[in-house]
mmCIF file of C-alpha atoms and ligand atoms in Angstrom:
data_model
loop_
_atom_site.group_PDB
_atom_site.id
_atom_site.type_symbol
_atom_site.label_atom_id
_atom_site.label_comp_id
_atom_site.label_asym_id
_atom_site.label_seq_id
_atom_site.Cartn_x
_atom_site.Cartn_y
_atom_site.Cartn_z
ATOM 1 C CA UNK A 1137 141.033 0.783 64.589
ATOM 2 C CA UNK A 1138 142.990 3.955 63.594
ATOM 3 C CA UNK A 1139 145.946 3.250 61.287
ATOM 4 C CA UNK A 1140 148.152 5.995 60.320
ATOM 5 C CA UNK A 1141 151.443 5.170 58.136
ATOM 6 C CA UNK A 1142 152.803 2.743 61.135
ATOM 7 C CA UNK A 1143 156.078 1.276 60.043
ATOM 8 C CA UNK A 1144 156.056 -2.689 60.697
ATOM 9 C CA UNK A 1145 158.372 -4.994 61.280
ATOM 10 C CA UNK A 1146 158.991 -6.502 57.434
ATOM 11 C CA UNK A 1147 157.545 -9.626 57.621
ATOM 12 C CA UNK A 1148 159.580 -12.068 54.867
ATOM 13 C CA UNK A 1149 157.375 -13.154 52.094
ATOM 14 C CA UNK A 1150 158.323 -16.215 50.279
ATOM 15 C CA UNK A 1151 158.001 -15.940 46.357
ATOM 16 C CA UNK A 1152 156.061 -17.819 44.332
ATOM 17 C CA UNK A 1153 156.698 -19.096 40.688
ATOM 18 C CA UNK A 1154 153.963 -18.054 38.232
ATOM 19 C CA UNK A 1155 152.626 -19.890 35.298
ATOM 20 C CA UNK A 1156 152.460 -17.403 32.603
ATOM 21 C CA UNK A 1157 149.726 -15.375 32.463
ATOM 22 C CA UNK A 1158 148.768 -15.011 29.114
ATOM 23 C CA UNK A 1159 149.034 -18.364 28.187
ATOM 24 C CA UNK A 1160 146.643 -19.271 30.925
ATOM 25 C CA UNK A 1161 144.745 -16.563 29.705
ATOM 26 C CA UNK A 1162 144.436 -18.032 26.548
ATOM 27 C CA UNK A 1163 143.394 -21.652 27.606
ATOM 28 C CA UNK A 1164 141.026 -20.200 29.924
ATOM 29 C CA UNK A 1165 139.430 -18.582 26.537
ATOM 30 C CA UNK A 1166 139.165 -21.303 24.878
ATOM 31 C CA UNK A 1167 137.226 -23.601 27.441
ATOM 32 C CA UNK A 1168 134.960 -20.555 27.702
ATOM 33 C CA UNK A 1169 135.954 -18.702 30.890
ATOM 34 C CA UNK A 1170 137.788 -16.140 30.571
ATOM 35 C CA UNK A 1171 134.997 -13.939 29.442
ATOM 36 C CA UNK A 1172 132.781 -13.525 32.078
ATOM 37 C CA UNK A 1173 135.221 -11.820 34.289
ATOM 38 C CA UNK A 1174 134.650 -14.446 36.958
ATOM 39 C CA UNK A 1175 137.154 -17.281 36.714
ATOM 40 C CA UNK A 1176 135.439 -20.011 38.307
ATOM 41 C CA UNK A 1177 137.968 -19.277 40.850
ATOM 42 C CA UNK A 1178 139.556 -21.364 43.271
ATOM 43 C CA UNK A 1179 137.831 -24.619 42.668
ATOM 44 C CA UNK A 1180 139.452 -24.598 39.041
ATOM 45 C CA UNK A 1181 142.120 -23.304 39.969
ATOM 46 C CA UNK A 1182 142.925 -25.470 43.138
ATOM 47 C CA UNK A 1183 142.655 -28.249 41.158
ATOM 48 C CA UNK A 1184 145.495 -26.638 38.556
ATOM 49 C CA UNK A 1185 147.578 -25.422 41.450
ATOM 50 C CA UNK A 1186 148.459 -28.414 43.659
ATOM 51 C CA UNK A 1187 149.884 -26.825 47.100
ATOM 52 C CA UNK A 1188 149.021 -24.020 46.875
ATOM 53 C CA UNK A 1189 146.064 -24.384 48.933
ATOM 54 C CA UNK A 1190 147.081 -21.882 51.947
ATOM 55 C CA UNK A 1191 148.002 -18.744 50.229
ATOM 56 C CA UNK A 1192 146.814 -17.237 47.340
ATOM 57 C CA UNK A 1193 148.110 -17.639 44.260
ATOM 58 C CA UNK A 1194 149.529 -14.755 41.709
ATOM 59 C CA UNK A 1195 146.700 -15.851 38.820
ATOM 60 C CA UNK A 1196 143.815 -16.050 41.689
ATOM 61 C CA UNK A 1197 144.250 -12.607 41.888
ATOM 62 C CA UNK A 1198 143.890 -11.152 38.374
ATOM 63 C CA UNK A 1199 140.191 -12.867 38.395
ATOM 64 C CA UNK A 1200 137.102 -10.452 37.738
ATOM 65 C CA UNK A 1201 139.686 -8.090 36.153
ATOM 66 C CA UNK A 1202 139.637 -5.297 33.883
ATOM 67 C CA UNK A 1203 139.988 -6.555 30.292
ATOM 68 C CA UNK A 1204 138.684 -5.829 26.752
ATOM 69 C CA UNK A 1205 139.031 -8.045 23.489
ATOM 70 C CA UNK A 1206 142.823 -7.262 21.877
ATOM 71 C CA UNK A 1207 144.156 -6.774 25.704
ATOM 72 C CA UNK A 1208 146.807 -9.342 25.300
ATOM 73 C CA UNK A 1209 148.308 -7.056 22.092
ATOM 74 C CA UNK A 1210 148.701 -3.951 24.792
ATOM 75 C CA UNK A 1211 150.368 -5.719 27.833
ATOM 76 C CA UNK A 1212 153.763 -6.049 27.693
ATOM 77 C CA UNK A 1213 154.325 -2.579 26.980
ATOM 78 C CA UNK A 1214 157.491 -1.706 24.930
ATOM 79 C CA UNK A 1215 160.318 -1.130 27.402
ATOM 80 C CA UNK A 1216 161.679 2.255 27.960
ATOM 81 C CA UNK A 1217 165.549 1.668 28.448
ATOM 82 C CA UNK A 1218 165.908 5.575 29.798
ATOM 83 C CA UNK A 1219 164.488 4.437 33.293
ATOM 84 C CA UNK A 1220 167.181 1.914 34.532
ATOM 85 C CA UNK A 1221 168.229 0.645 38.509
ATOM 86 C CA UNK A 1222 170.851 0.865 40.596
ATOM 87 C CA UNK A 1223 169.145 -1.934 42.430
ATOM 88 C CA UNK A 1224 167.585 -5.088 41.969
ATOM 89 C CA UNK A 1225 164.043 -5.752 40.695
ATOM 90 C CA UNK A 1226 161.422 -6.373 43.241
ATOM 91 C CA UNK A 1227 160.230 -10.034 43.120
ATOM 92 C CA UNK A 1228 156.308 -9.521 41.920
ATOM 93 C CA UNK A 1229 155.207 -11.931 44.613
ATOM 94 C CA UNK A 1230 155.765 -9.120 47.039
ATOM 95 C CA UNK A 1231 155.151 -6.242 44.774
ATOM 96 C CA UNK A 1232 151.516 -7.659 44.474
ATOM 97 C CA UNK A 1233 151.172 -9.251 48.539
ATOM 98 C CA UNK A 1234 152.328 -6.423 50.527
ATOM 99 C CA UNK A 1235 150.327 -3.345 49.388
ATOM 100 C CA UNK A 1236 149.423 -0.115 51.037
ATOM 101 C CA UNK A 1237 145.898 0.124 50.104
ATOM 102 C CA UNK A 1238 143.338 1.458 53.271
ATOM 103 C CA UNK A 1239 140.136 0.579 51.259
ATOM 104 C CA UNK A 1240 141.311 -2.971 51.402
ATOM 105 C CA UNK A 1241 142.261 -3.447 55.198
ATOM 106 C CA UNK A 1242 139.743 -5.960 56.763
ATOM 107 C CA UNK A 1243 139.206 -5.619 60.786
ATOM 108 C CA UNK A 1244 140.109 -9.648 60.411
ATOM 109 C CA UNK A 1245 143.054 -9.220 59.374
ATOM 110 C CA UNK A 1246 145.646 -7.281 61.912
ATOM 111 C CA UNK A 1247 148.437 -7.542 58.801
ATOM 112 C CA UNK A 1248 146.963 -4.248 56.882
ATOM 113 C CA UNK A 1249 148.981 -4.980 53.817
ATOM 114 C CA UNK A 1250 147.288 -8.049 53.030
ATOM 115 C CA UNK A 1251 144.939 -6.227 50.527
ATOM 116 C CA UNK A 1252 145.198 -9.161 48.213
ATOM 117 C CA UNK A 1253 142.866 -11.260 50.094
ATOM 118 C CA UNK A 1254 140.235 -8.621 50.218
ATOM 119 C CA UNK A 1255 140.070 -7.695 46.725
ATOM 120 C CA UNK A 1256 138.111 -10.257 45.336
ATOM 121 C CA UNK A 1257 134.517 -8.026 45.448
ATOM 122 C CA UNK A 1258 136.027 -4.930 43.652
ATOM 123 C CA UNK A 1259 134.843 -5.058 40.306
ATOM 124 C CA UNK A 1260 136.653 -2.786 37.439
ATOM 125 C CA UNK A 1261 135.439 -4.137 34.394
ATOM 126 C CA UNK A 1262 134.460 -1.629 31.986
ATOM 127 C CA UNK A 1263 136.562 0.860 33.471
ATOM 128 C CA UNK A 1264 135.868 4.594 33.190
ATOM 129 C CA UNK A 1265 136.921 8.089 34.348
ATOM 130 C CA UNK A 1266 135.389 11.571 34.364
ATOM 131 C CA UNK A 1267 137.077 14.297 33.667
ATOM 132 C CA UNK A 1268 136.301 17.791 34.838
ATOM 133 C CA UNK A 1269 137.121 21.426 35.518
ATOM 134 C CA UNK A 1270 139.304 24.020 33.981
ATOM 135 C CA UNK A 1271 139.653 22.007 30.512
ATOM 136 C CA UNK A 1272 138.320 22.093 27.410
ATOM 137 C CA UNK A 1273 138.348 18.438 26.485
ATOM 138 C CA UNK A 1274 136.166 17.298 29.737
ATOM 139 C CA UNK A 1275 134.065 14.306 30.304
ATOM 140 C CA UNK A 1276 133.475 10.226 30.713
ATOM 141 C CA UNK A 1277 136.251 8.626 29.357
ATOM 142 C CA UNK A 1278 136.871 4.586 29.035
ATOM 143 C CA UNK A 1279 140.429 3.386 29.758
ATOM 144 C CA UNK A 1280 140.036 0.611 27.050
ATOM 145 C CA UNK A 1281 140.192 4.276 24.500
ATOM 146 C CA UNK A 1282 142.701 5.923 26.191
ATOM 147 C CA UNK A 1283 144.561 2.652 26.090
ATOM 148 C CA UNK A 1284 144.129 2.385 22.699
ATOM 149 C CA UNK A 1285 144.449 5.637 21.791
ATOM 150 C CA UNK A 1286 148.198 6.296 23.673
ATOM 151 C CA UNK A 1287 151.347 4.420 23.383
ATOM 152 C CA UNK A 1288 152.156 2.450 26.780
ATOM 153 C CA UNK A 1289 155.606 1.648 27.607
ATOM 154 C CA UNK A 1290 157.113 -0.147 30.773
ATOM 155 C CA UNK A 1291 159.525 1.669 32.973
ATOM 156 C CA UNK A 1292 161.539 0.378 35.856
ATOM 157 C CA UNK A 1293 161.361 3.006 39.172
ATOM 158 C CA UNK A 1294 162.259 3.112 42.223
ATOM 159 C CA UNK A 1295 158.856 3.422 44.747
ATOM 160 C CA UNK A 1296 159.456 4.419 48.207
ATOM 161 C CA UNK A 1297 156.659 4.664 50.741
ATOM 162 C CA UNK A 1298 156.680 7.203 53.747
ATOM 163 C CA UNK A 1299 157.503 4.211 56.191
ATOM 164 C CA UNK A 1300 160.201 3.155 54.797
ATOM 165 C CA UNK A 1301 160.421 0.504 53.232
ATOM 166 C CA UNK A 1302 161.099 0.457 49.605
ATOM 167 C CA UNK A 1303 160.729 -1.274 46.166
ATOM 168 C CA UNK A 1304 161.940 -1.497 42.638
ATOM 169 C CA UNK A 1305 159.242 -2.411 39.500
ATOM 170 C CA UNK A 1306 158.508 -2.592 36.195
ATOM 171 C CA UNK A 1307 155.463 -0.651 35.703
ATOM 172 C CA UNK A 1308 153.413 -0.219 32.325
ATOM 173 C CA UNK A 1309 151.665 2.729 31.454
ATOM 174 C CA UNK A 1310 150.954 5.985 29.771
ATOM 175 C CA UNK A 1311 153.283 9.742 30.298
ATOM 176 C CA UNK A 1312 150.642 11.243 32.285
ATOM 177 C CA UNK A 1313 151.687 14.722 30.215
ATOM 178 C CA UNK A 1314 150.678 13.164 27.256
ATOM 179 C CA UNK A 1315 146.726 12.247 28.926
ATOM 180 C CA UNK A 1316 146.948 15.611 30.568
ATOM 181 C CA UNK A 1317 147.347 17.263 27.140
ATOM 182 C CA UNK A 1318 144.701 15.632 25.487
ATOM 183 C CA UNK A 1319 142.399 16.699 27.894
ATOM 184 C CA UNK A 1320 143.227 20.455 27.520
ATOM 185 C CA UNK A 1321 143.575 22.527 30.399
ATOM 186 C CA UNK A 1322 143.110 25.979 30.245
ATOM 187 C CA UNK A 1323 145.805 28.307 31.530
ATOM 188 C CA UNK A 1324 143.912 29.318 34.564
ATOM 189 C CA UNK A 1325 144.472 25.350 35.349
ATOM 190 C CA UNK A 1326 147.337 25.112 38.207
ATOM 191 C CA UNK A 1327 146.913 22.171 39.755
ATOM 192 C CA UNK A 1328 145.092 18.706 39.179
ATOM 193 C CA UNK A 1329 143.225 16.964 41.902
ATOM 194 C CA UNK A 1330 142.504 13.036 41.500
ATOM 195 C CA UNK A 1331 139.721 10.989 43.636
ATOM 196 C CA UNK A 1332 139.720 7.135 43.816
ATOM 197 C CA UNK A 1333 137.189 4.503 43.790
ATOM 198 C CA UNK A 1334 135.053 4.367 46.497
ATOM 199 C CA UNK A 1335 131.899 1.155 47.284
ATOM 200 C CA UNK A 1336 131.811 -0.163 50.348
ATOM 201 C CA UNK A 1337 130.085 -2.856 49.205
ATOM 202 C CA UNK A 1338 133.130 -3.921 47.669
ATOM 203 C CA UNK A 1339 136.050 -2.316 49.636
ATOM 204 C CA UNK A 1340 136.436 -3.934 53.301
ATOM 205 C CA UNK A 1341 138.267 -1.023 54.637
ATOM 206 C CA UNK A 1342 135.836 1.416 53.221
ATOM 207 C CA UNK A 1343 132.937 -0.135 54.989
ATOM 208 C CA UNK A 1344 134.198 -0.563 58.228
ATOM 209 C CA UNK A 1345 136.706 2.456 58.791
ATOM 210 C CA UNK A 1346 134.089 5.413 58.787
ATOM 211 C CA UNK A 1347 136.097 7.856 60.576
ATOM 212 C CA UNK A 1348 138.574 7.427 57.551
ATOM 213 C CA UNK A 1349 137.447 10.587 54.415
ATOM 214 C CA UNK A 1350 136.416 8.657 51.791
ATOM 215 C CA UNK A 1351 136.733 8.332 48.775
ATOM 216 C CA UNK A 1352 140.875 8.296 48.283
ATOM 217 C CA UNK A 1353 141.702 11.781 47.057
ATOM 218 C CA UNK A 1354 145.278 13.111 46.007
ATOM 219 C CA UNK A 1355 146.713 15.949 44.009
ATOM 220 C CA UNK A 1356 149.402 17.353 41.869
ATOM 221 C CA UNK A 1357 150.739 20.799 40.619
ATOM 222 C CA UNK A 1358 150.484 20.902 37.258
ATOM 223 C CA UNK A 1359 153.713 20.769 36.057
ATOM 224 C CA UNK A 1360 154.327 17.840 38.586
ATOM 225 C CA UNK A 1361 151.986 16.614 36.658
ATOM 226 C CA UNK A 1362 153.494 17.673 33.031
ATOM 227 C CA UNK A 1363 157.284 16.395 34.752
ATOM 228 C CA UNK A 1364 158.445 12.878 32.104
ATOM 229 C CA UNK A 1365 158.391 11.246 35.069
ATOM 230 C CA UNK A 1366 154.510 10.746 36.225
ATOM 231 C CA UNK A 1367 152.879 7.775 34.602
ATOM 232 C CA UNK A 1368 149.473 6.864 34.526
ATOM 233 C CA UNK A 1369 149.566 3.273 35.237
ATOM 234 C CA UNK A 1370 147.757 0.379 34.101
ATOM 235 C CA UNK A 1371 150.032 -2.839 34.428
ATOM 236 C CA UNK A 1372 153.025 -4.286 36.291
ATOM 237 C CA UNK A 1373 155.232 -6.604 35.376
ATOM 238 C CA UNK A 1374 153.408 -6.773 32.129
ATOM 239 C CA UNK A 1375 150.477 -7.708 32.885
ATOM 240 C CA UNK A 1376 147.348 -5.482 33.530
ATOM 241 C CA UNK A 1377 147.635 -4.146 37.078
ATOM 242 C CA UNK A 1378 146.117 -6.366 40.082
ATOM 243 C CA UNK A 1379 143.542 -4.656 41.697
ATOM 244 C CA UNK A 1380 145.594 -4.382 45.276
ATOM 245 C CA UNK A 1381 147.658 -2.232 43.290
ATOM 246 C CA UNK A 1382 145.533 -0.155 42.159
ATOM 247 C CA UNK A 1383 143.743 -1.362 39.219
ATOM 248 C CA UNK A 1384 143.048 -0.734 36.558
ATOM 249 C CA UNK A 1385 144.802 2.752 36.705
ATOM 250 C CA UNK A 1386 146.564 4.788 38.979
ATOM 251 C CA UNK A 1387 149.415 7.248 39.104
ATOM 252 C CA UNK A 1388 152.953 6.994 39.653
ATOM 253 C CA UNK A 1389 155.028 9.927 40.355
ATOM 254 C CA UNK A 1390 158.360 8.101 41.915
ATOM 255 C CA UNK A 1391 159.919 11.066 43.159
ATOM 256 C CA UNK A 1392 157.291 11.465 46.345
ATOM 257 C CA UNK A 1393 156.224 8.952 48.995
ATOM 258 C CA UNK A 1394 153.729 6.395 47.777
ATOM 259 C CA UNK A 1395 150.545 7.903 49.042
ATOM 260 C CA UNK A 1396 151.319 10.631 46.382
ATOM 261 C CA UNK A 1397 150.879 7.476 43.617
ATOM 262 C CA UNK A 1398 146.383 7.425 43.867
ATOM 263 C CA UNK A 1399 145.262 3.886 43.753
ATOM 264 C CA UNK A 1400 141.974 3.256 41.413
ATOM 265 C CA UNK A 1401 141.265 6.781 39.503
ATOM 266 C CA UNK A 1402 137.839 7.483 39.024
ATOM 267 C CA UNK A 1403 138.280 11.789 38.632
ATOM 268 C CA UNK A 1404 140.510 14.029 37.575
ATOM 269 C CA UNK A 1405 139.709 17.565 37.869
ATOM 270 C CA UNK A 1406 142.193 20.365 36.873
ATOM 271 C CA UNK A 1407 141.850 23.448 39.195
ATOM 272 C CA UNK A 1408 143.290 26.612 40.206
ATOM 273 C CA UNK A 1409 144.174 26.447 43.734
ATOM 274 C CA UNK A 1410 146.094 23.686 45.762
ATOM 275 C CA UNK A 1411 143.957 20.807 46.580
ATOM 276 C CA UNK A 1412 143.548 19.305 49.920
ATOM 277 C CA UNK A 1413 144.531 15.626 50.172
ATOM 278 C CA UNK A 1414 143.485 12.729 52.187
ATOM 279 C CA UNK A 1415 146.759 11.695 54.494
ATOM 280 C CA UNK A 1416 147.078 15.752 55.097
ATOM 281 C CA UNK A 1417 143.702 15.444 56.543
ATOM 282 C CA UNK A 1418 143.950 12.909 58.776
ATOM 283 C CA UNK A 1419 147.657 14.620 60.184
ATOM 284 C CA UNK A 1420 148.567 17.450 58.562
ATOM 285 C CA UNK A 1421 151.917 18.226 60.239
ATOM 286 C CA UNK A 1422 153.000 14.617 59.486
ATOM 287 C CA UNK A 1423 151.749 14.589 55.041
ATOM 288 C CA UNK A 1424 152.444 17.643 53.029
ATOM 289 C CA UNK A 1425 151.138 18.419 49.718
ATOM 290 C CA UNK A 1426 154.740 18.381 48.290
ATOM 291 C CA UNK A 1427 156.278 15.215 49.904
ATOM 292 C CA UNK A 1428 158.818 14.866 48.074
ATOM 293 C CA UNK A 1429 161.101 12.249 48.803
ATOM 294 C CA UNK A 1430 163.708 13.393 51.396
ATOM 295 C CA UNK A 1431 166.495 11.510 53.556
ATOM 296 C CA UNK A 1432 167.332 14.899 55.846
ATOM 297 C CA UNK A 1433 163.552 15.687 56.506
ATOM 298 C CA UNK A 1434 162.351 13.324 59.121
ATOM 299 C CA UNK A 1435 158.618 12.127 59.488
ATOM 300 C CA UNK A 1436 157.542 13.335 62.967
ATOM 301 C CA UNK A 1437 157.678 10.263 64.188
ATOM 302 C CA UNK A 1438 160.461 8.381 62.146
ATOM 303 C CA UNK A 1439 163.640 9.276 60.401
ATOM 304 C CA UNK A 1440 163.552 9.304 56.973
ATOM 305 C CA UNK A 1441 167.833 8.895 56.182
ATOM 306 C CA UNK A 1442 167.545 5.289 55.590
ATOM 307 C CA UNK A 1443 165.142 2.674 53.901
ATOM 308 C CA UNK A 1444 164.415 -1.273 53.733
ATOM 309 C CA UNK A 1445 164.483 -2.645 50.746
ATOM 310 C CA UNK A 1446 161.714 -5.410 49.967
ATOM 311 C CA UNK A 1447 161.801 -8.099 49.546
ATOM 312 C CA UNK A 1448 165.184 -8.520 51.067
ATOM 313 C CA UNK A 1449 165.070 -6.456 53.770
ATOM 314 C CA UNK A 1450 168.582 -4.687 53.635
ATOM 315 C CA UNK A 1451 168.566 -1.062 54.583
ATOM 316 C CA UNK A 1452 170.921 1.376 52.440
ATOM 317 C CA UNK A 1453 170.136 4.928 52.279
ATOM 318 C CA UNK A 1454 167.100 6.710 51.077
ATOM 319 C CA UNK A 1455 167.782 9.083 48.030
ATOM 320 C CA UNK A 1456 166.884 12.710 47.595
ATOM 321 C CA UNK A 1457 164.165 13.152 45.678
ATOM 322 C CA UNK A 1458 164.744 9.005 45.702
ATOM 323 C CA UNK A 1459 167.425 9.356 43.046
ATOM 324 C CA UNK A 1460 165.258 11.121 40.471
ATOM 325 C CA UNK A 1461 166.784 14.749 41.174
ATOM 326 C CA UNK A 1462 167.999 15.141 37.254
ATOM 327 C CA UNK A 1463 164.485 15.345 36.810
ATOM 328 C CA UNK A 1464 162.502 17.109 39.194
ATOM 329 C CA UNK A 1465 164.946 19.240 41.547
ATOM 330 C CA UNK A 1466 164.463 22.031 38.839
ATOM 331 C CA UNK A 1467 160.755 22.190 39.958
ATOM 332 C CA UNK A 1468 161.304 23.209 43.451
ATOM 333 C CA UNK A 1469 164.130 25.442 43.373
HETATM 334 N N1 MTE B 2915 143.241 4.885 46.870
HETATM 335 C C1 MTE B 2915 144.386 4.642 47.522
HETATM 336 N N2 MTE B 2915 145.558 4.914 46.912
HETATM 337 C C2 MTE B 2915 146.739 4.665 47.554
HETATM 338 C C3 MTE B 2915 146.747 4.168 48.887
HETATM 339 C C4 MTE B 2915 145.487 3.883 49.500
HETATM 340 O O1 MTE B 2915 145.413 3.434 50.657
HETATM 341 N N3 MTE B 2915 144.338 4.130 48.782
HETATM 342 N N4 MTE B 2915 147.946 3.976 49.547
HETATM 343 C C5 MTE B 2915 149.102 4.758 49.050
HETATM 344 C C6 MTE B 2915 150.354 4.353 49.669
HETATM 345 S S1 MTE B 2915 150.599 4.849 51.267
HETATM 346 C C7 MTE B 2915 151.329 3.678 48.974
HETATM 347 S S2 MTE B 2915 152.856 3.394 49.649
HETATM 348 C C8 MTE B 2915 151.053 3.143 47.620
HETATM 349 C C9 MTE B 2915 151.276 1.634 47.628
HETATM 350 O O2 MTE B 2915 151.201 1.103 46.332
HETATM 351 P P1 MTE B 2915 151.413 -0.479 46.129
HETATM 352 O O3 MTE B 2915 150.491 -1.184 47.052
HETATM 353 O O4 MTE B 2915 151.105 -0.742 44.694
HETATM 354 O O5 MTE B 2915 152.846 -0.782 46.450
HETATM 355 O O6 MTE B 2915 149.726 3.421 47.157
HETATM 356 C C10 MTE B 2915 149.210 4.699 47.526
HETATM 357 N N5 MTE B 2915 147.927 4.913 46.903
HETATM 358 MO MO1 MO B 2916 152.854 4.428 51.711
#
C-alpha cells in the first residue's frame, strides 16, 4: 500500500482517564520495575487496569521508554505563559492515539494513525544524536546532557497537519536556537537538515513499506531554525514524550504543516544549500520545502481554508501561518 497525506474521515476517539504517571512511576520503582525499561507490561498492568482490556491504555504506552535517574525532577517543565490559545486543549488521549507517524503503520492495520499499537519494539533508551557538518561543536551527543544541560519549559501551540485536521498541546522542550547555538555553526551554515530513526526490526512501517525513502529526513533554513518559536521536543503533557509521538525528541516548528515537526532525531547536520526532504520526494508539487501554514494556498488535492479540530471535530478556519504570523511573517517577506 501507497499512502500519501489522505485526509480521513475523523474517527471519534473516546478519552480515557489516566492515573498519574509519576506516581505510578514511583511505585513501579519501588517493587523493582521500573528500571529495566520493560514494564512487565500488560499482565501487570491488566491486572491494575480493570476494563481496560480492549484498548490500550495511556501508561501501557510509556513502557521501554527513554529515562535516566533524576527524570522525574525535569518533566513537568516550567510553563511558558507567552504561548497561550485561542482554543481549547487537546484531550492527550487523542494527542497520543491518533498520530501521523509512517514508520509505525502496520499492513494489519487499515487505520494508519494507530501508531500506538505498533510502538512497543522501538527501543530509545539511552538516547543519542550526532551532530555534523558546517559546525564547530560537532559530534555524539546524549539527550539525558543536553537535557540537563538546557532549561526545558512547556508551551501550549497550535499543530496543524497538511490534511487538515488540527490540534492544540502542551509540549515540553528545549528553544531549538538555544541547541543550535551550542553546537556552533559556522557562517557558511544556511540551512540544517535532520534524519530520523530508522530499524526495521523495530518500526512496522519501515519494514514493510520499501518503496517509502527511509530513514525520515526533514529540513530547516537556518533562521527557521534560530525563529523563538521551534522547539526541540522531549515531552507532552508533562511527561517524557510517547514514542508514537516521536520520542524521545523531535522538532516542533508550529507555524508549518506537521510533517515539517521530524519524529525521532537521530542527525542534525548544518549545511549550505537547501536540503531535500522526504514528503517532497515522494510528490513534489504537492510538499514544499517552505510549507508554511496557509488557508488561501490549496493542497493539490484539498483546500486548505478550513480545518477540523480534534478531538471534537468542529471545523473553523485555518490560520495564516496558523496564527503565529507576529512571529515568523518577517522571515518570508
Ligand atoms: N519520522 C517521522 N516524523 C514525522 C512523521 C512521520 O511519519 N515520520 N509524520 C509527520 C506528520 S505528517 C505529522 S502531522 C506529525 C504528527 O505528529 P503527532 O503524531 O505527534 O501528532 O509528525 C510528523 N513527523
Ligand atoms: Mo501530517
Amino acid at each position: 500500500m501507497f499512502y500519501i497525506h489522505n485526509p480521513k474521515p475523523w474517527e471519534k476517539l473516546k478519552p480515557t482517564d489516566e492515573s498519574d504517571y509519576w506516581d505510578r512511576r514511583r511505585i513501579l520503582k519501588s517493587i523493582g520495575l521500573a528500571t529495566g525499561g520493560l514494564l512487565a507490561g500488560s499482565s501487570f498492568m491488566s491486572a491494575c487496569s480493570p476494563g481496560r482490556s480492549k484498548e490500550k491504555t495511556l501508561q501501557e504506552t510509556v513502557t521501554n521508554h527513554f529515562s535516566f535517574d533524576g527524570i522525574e525532577n525535569y518533566f513537568p517543565a516550567k510553563r511558558n505563559t507567552n504561548y497561550t490559545l485561542d482554543r481549547e486543549i487537546t484531550d492527550e488521549y487523542s494527542a497520543t492515539h491518533y498520530n501521523n507517524f509512517y514508520e509505525f503503520i502496520d499492513p494489519s492495520d487499515p487505520n494508519i494513525y494507530n501508531a500506538y499499537r505498533f510502538v512497543d519494539r522501538f527501543d530509545n533508551r539511552d538516547w543519542k544524536f550526532e551532530v555534523s557538518g558546517l559546525a564547530a561543536n560537532t559530534g555524539t551527543f546524549y539527550l539525558e546532557e543536553i537535557i540537563k544541560k538546557f532549561v526545558q519549559e512547556e508551551r501550549t501551540y497550535r499543530f496543524r497537519c497538511v490534511e487538515r485536521w488540527s490540534m492544540a498541546v502542551p509540549w515540553t522542550g528545549i528553544p531549538f536556537s538555544k541547541l543550535v547555538s551550542f553546537f556552533e555553526p559556522t557562517n557558511k551554515a544556511t540551512y540544517i537538515r535532520m534524519i530520523s530513526f530508522s530499524d526495521e526490526n523495530q518500526m512496522p512501517g519501515v519494514k514493510n513499506m520499501k518503496h517509502y525513502p527511509w530513514p525520515y529526513f526533514e529540513g530547516l533554513r537556518m533562521d527557521e531554525a534560530m525563529n523563538e518559536l521551534t522547539l526541540l521536543v522531549t515531552g507532552l503533557y508533562g511527561k517524557p514524550l510517547p514514542k508514537q509521538n516521536g520520542a524521545p525528541m523531535r522538532l516542533i516548528t508550529p507555524w508549518k504543516y506537521g510533517y515539517k515537526s521530524i519524529k525521532s532525531i537521530v542527525k542534525i547536520e548544518f549545511v549550505n544549500f537547501e536540503p531535500e526532504t522526504f514528503w517532497h520526494t515522494l510528490a513534489a508539487n504537492e510538499y514544499g520545502f517552505y510549507s508554511n501554514v496557509d488557508p488561501e494556498v490549496p493542497h493539490p488535492r484539498w483546500s486548505q481554508a478550513r480545518e477540523k479540530m480534534i478531538p471534537n471535530g468542529s471545523w473553523r478556519p485555518t490560520l495564516k501561518y496558523n496564527g503565529y504570523g507576529e512571529y515568523v511573517a518577517w522571515m518570508y517577506s
